[in-house]
mmCIF file of C-alpha atoms in Angstrom:
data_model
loop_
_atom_site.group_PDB
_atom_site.id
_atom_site.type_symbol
_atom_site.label_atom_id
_atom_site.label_comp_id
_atom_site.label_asym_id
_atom_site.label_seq_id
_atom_site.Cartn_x
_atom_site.Cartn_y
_atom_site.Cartn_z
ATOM 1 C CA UNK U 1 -56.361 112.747 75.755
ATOM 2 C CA UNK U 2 -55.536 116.311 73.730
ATOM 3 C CA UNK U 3 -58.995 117.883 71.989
ATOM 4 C CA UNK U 4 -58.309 120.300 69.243
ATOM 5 C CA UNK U 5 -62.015 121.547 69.395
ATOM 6 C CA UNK U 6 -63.382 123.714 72.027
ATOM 7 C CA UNK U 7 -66.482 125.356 72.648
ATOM 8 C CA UNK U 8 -67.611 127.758 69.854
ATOM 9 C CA UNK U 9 -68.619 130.092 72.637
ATOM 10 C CA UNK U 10 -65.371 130.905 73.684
ATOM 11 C CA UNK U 11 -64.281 131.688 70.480
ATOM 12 C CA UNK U 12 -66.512 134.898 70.382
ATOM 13 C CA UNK U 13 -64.722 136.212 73.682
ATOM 14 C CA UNK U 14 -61.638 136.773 71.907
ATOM 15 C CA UNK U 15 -63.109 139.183 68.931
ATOM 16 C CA UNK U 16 -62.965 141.978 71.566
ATOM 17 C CA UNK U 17 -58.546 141.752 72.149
ATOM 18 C CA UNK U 18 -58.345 145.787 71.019
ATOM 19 C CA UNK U 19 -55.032 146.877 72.411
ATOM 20 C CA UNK U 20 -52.360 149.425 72.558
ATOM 21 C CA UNK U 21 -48.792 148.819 70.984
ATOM 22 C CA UNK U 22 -46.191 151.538 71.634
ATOM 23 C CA UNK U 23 -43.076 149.948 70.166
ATOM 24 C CA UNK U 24 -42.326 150.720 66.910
ATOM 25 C CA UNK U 25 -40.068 147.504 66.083
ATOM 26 C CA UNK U 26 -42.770 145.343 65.742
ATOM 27 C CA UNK U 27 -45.837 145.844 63.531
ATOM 28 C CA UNK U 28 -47.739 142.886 64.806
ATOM 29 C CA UNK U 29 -51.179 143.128 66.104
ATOM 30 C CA UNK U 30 -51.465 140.300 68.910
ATOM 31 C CA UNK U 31 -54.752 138.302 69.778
ATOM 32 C CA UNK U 32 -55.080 135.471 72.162
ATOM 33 C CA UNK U 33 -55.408 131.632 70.673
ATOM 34 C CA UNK U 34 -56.680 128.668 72.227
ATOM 35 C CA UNK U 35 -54.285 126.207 70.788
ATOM 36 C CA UNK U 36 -54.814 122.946 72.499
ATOM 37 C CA UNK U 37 -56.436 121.653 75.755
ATOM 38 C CA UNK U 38 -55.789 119.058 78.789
ATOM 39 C CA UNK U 39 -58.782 117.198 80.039
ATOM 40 C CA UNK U 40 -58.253 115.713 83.286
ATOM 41 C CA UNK U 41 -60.929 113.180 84.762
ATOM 42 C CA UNK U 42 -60.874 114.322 88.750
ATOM 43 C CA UNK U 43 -64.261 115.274 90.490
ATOM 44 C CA UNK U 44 -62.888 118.345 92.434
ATOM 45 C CA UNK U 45 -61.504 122.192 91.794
ATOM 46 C CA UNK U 46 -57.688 122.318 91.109
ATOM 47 C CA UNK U 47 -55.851 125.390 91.713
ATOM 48 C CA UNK U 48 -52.539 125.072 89.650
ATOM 49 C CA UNK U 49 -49.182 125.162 91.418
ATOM 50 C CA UNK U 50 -46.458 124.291 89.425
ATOM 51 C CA UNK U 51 -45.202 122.248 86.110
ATOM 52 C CA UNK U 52 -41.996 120.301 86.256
ATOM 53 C CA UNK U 53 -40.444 120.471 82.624
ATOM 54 C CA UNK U 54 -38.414 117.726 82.867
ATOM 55 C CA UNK U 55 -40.737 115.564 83.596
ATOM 56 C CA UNK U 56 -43.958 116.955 81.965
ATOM 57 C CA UNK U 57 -46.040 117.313 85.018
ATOM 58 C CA UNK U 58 -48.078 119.645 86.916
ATOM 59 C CA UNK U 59 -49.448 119.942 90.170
ATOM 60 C CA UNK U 60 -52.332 121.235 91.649
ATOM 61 C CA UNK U 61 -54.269 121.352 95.243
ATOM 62 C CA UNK U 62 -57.875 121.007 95.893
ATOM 63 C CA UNK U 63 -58.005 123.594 98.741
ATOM 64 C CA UNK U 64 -61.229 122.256 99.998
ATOM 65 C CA UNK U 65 -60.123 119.008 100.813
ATOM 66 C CA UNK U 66 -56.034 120.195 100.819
ATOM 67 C CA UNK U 67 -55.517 117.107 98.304
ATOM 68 C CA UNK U 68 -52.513 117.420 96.001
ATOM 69 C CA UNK U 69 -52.873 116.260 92.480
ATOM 70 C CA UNK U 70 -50.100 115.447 89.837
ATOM 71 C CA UNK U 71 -51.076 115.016 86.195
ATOM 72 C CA UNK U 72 -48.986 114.665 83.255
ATOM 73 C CA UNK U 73 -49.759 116.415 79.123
ATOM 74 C CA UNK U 74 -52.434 113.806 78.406
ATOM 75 C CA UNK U 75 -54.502 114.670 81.862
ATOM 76 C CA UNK U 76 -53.724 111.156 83.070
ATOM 77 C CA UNK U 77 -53.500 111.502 86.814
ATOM 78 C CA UNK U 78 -50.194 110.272 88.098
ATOM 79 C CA UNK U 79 -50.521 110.750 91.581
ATOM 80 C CA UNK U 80 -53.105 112.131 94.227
ATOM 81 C CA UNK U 81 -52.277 112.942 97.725
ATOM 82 C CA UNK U 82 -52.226 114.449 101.409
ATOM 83 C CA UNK U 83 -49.583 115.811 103.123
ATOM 84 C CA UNK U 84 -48.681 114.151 106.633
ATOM 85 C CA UNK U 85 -50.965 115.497 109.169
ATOM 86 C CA UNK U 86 -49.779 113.214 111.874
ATOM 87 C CA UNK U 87 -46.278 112.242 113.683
ATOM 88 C CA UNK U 88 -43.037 113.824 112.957
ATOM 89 C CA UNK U 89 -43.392 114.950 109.759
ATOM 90 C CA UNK U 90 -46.563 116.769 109.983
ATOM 91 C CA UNK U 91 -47.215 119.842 108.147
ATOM 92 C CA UNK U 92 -48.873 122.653 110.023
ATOM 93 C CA UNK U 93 -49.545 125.362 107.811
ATOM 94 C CA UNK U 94 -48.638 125.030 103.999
ATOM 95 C CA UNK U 95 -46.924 128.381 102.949
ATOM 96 C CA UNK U 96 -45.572 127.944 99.575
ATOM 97 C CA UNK U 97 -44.587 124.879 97.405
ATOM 98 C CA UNK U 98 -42.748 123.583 93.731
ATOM 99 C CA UNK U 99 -41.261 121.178 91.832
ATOM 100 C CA UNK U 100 -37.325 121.456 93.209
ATOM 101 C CA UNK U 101 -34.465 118.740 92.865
ATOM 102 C CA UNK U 102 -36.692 115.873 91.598
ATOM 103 C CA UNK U 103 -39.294 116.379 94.734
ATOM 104 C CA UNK U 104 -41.968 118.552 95.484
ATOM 105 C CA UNK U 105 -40.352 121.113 98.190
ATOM 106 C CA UNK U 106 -43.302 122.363 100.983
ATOM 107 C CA UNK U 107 -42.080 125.530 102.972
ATOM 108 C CA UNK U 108 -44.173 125.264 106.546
ATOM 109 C CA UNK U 109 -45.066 127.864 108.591
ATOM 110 C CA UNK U 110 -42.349 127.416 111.447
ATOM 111 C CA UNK U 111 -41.030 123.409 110.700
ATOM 112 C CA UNK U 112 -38.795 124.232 107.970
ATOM 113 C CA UNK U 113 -38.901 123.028 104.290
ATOM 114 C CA UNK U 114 -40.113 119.643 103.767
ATOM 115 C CA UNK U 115 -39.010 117.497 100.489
ATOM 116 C CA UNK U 116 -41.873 115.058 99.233
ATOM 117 C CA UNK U 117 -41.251 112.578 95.931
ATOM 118 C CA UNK U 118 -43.941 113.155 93.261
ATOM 119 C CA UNK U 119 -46.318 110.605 95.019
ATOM 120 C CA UNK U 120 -46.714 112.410 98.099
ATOM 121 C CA UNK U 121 -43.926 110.424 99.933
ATOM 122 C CA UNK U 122 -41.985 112.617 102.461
ATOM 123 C CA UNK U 123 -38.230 112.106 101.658
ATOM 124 C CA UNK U 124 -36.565 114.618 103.971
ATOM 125 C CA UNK U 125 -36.654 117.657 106.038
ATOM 126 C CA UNK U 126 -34.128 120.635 105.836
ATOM 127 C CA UNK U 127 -34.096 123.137 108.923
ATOM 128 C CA UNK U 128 -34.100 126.711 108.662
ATOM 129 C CA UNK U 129 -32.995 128.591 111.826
ATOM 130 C CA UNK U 130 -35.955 128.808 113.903
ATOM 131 C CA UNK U 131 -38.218 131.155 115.675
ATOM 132 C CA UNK U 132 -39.266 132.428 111.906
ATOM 133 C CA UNK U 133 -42.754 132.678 110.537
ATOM 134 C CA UNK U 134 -44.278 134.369 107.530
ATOM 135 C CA UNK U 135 -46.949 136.383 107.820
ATOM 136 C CA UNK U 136 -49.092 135.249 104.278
ATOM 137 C CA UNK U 137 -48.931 132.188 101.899
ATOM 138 C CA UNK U 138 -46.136 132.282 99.144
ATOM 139 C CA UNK U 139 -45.877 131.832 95.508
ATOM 140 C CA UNK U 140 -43.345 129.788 95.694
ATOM 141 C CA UNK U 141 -41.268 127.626 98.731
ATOM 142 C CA UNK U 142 -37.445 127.584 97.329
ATOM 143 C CA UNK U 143 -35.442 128.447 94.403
ATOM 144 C CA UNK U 144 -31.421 127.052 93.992
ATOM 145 C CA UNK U 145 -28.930 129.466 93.939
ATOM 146 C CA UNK U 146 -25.895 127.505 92.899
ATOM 147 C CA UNK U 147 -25.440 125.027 96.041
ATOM 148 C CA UNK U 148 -27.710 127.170 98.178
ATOM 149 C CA UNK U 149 -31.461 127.630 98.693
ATOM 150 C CA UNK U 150 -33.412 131.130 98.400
ATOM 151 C CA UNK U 151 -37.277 131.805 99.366
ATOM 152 C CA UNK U 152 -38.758 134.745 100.480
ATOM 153 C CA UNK U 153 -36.898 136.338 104.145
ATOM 154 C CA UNK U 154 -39.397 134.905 106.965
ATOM 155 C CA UNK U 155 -39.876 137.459 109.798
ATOM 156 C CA UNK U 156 -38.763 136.356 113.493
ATOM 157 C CA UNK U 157 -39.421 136.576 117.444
ATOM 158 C CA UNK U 158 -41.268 138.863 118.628
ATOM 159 C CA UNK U 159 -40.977 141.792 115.490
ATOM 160 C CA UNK U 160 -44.865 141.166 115.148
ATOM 161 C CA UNK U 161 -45.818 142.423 118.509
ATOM 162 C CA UNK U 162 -44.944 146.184 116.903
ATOM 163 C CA UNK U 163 -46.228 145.861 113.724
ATOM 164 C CA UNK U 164 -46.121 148.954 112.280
ATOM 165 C CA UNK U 165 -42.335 148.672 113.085
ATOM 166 C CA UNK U 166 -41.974 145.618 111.340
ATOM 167 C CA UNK U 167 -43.823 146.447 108.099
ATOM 168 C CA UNK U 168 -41.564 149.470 108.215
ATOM 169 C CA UNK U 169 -38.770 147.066 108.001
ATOM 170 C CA UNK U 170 -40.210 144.313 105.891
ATOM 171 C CA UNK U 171 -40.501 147.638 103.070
ATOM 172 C CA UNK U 172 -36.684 148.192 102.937
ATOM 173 C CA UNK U 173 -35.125 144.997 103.778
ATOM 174 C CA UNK U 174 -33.890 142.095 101.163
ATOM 175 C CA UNK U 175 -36.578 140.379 99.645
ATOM 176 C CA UNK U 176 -34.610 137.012 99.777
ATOM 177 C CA UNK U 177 -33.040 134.639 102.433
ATOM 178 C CA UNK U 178 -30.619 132.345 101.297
ATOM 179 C CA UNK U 179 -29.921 129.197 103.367
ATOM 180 C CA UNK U 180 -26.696 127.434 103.183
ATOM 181 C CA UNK U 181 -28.211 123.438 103.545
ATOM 182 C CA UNK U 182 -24.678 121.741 104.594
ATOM 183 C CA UNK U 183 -23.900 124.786 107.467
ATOM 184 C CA UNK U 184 -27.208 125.825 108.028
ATOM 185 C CA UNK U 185 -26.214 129.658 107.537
ATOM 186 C CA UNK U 186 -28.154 132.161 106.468
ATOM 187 C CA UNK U 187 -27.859 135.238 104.512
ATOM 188 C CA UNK U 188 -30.170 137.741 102.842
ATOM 189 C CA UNK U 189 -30.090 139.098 99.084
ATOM 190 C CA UNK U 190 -32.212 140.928 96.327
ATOM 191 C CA UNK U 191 -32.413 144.248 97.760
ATOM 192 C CA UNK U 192 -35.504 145.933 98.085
ATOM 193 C CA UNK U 193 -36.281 148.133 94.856
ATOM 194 C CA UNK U 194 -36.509 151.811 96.106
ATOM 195 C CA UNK U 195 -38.776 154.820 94.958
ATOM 196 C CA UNK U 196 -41.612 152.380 94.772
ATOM 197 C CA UNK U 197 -44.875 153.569 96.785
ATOM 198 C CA UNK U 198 -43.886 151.278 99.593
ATOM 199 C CA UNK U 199 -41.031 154.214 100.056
ATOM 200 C CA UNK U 200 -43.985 157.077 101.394
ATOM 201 C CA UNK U 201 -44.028 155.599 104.752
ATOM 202 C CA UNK U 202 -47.866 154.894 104.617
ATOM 203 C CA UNK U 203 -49.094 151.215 105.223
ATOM 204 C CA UNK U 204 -49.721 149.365 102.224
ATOM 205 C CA UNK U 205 -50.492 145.954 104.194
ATOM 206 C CA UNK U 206 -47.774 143.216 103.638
ATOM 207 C CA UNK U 207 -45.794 143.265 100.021
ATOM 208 C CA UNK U 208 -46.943 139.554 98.879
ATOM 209 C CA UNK U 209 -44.396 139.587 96.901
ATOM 210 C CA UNK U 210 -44.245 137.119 94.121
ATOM 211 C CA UNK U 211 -40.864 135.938 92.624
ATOM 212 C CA UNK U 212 -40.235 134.200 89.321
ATOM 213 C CA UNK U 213 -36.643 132.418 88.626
ATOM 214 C CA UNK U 214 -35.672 131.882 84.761
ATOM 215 C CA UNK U 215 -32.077 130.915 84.058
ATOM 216 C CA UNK U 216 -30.437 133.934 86.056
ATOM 217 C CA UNK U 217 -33.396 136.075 86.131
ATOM 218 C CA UNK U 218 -35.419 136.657 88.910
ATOM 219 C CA UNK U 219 -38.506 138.954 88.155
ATOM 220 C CA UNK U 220 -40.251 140.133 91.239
ATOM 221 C CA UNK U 221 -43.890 142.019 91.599
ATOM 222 C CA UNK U 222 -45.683 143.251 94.804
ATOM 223 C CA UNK U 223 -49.362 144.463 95.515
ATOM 224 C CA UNK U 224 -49.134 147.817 95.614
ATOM 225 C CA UNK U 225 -46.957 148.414 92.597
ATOM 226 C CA UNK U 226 -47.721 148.262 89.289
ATOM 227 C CA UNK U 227 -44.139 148.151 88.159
ATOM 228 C CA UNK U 228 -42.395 144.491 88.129
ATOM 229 C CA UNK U 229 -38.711 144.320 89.017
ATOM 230 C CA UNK U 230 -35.867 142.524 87.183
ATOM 231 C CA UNK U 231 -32.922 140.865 88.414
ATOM 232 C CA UNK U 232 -29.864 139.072 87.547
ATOM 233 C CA UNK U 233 -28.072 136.509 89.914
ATOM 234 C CA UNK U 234 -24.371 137.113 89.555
ATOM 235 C CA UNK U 235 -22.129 135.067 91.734
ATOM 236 C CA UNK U 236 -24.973 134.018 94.690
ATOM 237 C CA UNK U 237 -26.343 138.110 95.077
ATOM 238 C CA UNK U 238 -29.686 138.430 93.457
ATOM 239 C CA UNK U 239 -29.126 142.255 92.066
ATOM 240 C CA UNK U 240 -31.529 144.594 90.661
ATOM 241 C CA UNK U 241 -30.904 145.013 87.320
ATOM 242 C CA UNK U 242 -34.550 147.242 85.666
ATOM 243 C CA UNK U 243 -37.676 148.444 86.708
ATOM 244 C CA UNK U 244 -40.575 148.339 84.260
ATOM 245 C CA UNK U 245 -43.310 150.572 84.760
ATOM 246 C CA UNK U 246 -46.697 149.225 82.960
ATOM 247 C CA UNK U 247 -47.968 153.022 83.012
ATOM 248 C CA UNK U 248 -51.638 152.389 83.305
ATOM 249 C CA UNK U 249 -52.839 155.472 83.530
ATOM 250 C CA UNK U 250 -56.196 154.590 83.808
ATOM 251 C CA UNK U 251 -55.569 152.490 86.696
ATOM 252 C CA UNK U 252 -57.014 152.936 90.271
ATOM 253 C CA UNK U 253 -53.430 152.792 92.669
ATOM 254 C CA UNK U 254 -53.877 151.199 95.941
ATOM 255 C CA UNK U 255 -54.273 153.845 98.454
ATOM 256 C CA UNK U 256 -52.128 153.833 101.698
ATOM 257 C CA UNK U 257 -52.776 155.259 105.247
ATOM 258 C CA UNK U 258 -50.579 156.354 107.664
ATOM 259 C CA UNK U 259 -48.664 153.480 109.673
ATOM 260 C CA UNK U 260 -49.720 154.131 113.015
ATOM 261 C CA UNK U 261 -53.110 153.847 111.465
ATOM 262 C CA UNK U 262 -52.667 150.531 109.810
ATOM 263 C CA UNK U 263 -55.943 148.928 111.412
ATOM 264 C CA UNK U 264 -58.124 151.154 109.932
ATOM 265 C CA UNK U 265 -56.968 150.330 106.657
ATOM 266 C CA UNK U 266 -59.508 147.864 105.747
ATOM 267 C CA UNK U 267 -62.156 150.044 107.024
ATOM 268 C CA UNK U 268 -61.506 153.048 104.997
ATOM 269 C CA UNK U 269 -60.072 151.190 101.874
ATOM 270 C CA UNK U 270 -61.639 147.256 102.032
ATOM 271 C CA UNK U 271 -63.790 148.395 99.303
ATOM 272 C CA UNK U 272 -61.274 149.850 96.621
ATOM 273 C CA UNK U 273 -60.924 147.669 94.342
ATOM 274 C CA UNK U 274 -57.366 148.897 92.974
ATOM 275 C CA UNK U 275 -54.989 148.113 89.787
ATOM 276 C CA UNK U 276 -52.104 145.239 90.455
ATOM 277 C CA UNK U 277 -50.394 142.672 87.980
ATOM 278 C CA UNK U 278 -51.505 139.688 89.052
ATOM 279 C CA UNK U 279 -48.948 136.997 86.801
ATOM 280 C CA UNK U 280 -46.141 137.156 85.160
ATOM 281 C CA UNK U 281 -45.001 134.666 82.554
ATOM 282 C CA UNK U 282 -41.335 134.507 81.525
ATOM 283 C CA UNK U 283 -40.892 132.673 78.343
ATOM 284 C CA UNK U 284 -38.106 131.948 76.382
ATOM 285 C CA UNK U 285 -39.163 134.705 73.677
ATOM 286 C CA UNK U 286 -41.416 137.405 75.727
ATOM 287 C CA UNK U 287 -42.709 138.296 79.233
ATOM 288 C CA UNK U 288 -46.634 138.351 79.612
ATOM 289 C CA UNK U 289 -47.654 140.336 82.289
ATOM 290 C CA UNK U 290 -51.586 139.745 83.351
ATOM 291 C CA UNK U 291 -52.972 142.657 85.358
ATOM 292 C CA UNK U 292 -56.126 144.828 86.127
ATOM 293 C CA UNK U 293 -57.174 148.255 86.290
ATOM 294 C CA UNK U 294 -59.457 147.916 89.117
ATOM 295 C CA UNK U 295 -62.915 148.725 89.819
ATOM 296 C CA UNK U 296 -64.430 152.017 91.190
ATOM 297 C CA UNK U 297 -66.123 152.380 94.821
ATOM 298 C CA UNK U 298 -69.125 153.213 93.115
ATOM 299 C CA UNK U 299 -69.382 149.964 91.545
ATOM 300 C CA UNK U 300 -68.051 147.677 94.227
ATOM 301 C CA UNK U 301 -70.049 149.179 96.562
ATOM 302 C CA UNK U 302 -73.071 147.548 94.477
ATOM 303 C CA UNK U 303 -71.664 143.995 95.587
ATOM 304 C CA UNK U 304 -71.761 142.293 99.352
ATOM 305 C CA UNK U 305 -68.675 140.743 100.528
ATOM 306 C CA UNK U 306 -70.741 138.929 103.239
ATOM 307 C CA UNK U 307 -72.912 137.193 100.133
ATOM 308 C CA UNK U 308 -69.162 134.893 99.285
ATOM 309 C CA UNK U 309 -70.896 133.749 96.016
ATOM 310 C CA UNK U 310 -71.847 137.134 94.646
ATOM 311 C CA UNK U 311 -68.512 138.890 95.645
ATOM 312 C CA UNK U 312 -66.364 136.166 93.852
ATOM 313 C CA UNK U 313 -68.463 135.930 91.044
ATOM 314 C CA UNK U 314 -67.891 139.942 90.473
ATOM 315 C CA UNK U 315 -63.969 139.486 91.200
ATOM 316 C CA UNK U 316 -64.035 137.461 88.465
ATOM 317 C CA UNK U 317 -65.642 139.654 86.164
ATOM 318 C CA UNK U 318 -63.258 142.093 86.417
ATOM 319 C CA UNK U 319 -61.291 142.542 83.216
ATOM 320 C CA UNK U 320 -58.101 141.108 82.936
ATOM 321 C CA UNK U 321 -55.534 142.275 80.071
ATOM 322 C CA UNK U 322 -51.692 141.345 79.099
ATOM 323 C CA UNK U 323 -48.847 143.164 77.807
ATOM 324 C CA UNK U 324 -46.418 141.519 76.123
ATOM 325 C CA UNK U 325 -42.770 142.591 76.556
ATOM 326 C CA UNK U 326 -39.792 141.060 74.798
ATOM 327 C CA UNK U 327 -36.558 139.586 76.390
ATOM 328 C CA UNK U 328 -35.373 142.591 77.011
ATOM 329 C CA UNK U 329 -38.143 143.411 79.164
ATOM 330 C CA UNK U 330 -39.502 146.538 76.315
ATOM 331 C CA UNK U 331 -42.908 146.873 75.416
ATOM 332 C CA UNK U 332 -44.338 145.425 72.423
ATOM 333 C CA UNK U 333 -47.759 146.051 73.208
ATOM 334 C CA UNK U 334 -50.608 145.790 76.296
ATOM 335 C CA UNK U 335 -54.263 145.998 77.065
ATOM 336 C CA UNK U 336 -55.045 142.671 75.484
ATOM 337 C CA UNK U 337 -58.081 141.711 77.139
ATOM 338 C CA UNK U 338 -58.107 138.022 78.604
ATOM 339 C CA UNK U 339 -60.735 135.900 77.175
ATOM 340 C CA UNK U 340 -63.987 135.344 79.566
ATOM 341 C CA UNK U 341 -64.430 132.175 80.868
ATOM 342 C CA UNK U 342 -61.042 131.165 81.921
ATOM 343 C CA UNK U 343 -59.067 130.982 85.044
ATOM 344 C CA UNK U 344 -55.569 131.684 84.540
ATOM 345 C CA UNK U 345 -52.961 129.422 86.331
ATOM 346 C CA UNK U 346 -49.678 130.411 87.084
ATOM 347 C CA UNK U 347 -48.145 127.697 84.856
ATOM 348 C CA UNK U 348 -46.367 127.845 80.962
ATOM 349 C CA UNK U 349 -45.276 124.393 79.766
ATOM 350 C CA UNK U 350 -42.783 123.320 77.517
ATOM 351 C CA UNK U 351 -44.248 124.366 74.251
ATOM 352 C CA UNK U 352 -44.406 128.228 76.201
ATOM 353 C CA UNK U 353 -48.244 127.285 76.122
ATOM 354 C CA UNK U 354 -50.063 129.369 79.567
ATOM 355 C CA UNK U 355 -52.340 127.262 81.443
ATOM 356 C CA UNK U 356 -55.631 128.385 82.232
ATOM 357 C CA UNK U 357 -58.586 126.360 83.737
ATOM 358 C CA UNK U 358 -61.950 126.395 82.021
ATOM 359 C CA UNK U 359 -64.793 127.985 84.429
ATOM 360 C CA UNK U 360 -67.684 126.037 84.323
ATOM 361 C CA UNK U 361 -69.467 128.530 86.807
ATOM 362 C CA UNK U 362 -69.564 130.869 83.779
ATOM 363 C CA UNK U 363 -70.770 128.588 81.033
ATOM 364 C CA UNK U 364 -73.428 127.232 83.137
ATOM 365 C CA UNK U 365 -72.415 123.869 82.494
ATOM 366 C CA UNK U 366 -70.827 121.088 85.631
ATOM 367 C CA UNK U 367 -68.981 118.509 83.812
ATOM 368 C CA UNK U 368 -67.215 114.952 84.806
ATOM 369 C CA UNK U 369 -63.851 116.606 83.793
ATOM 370 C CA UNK U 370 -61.831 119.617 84.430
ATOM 371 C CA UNK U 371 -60.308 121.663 81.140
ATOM 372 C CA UNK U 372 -57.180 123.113 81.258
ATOM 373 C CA UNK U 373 -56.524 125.209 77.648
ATOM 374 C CA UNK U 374 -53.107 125.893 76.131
ATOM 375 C CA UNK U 375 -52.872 129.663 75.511
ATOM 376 C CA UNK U 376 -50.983 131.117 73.203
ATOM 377 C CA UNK U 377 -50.619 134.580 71.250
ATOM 378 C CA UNK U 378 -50.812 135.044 67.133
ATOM 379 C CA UNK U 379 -49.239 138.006 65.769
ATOM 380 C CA UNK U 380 -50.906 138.944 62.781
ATOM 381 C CA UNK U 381 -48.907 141.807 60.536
ATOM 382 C CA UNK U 382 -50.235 144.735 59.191
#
């Protein structure tokens, strides 16, 4: 069931959307609206996956208990689930999954991409040449490229026993493999962009790069960057086609150390809390780009990352903002500050809504059901 109404509380949060608009084609001031709202009857914290437009779902995990859950626009719950953890079809380590070809597709660790119907049933298994293993959990566990299947280039053998050697390579080689399912070939595409910071030769730990597919476009963002990268498929290659620079300039950057110092990183740095986009939305009309400016030492150093609770709960605080670009991937404005109180997925449905869970943590409330709102943005002129 849909509720219109939402907590008057929340309403307050989005008074403080000031922002900056540098484009002078539109002369629309922006401000976040909280359209419309899923309530979804499951005892349990859901961490959204994916949505699957076709059929009007979305899925979500309960990491504590690794139970899937697939809901539909009302918050009925269609199906609830557990991967195999036993016999042939087990699933060791979860990397990345989506709605793909009707099924849910589950990229393992080293066992190869598993297809499982909506209900948790496995269906089928396609290889991937083996000996490959990734080195951190993915946004994603396959995209089609015409007849052919791209997810992000695993490493392989023994390149992890000189690690500074392979981070060295994972920073300049194609972002992409592409797996041929009838042959079983593989081939590699969407170069690496250069003249990012991942160019200086310093360690910048892994890339964790996160890819988004819409139509022909591919939009790509790392950790260290805050620039997002835009590409066009054009007969199977995955080719860069723009870089777009947010230009925070109030932004901390992630700092980097020298490679052959790499495991001292965390040591030096573990407390820099430092600017990075966190989502990207690609909608038929705009791209929304959620990021943050980071946090100084100082501050952070005020918070214990041994006390989980207390370190979480100041993550969280941070402040989030948007910018808003059109298709064309040009500015039309950013540093709209994302309500409080909300936990944004990584999910837009088919009304272009973004998904966001309600914290109940913050409103210092525990309630029978979980809220998902239906964000949207209202351009008022001037």
């Amino acid at each position: 069931m849909k509720y219109l109404k939402f907590a008057v509380g929340l309403i307050f949060f989005l008074s403080g959307c000031t922002s900056e608009r540098t484009s002078s084609d539109f002369s629309r001031s922006f401000s976040w609206v909280f359209q419309d709202s899923i309530q979804v009857a499951y005892m349990g914290e859901l961490f959204l996956l994916d949505y699957d437009p076709k059929e009007e779902l979305y899925l979500g995990r309960w990491n504590a208990q690794e139970e899937y859950v697939v809901f539909d626009e009302s918050g009925q719950i269609k199906h609830t689930f557990k991967l195999s953890e036993d016999g042939p079809n087990t699933i060791g380590w979860v990397q990345g999954l989506n709605f793909l070809e009707e099924s849910i597709a589950v990229m393992d660790q080293s066992k190869g991409l598993h297809y499982f119907s909506p209900s948790g049933v496995f269906q089928k298994k396609q290889e991937i040449p083996a000996g490959y293993f990734f080195i951190n959990g993915l946004n994603f566990a396959a995209y089609p490229v015409s007849e052919e299947l791209a997810y992000i280039r695993p490493e392989r053998g023994e390149s992890i026993l000189n690690y500074p050697s392979m981070m060295q390579n994972v920073y300049a080689s194609d972002i992409l493999e592409v797996l041929n399912p009838t042959t079983g070939e593989t081939r590699t595409t969407m170069p690496f962009p250069s003249n990012t910071v991942y160019s200086s030769g310093n360690f910048y730990n892994w890339t964790f790069p996160n890819i988004l597919k819409h139509d022909n476009e591919w939009i790509l963002w790392m950790l260290a960057e805050q620039k997002y990268f835009v590409y066009k498929e054009e007969e199977g290659e995955i080719l860069l086609s723009k870089v777009v620079d947010l230009n925070l300039k109030d932004a901390i950057p992630m700092p980097g150390i020298s490679m052959n110092q790499y495991n001292d990183w965390y040591e030096q740095y573990g407390n820099v809390i430092f600017g990075r986009i966190e989502q990207i939305y690609r909608r038929d009309d705009d791209v929304v780009v959620i990021y943050t400016k980071g946090v100084s030492e100082e501050i952070a150093n005020q918070y214990s990352r041994d006390n989980w609770e207390e370190w979480m709960a100041f993550l969280e605080s941070i402040p989030r903002y948007a910018a808003i670009f059109d298709t064309h991937h040009e500015l039309i404005q950013k540093d709209l500050l994302v309500p409080k109180g909300i936990r944004l997925s990584s999910v837009v449905n088919n009304n272009g809504a973004i998904i966001a869970q309600k914290n109940q943590e913050f409103f210092g409330v525990e309630e029978d059901v979980l809220t998902f709102y239906e964000l949207e943005f209202r351009g008022e002129k001037e």
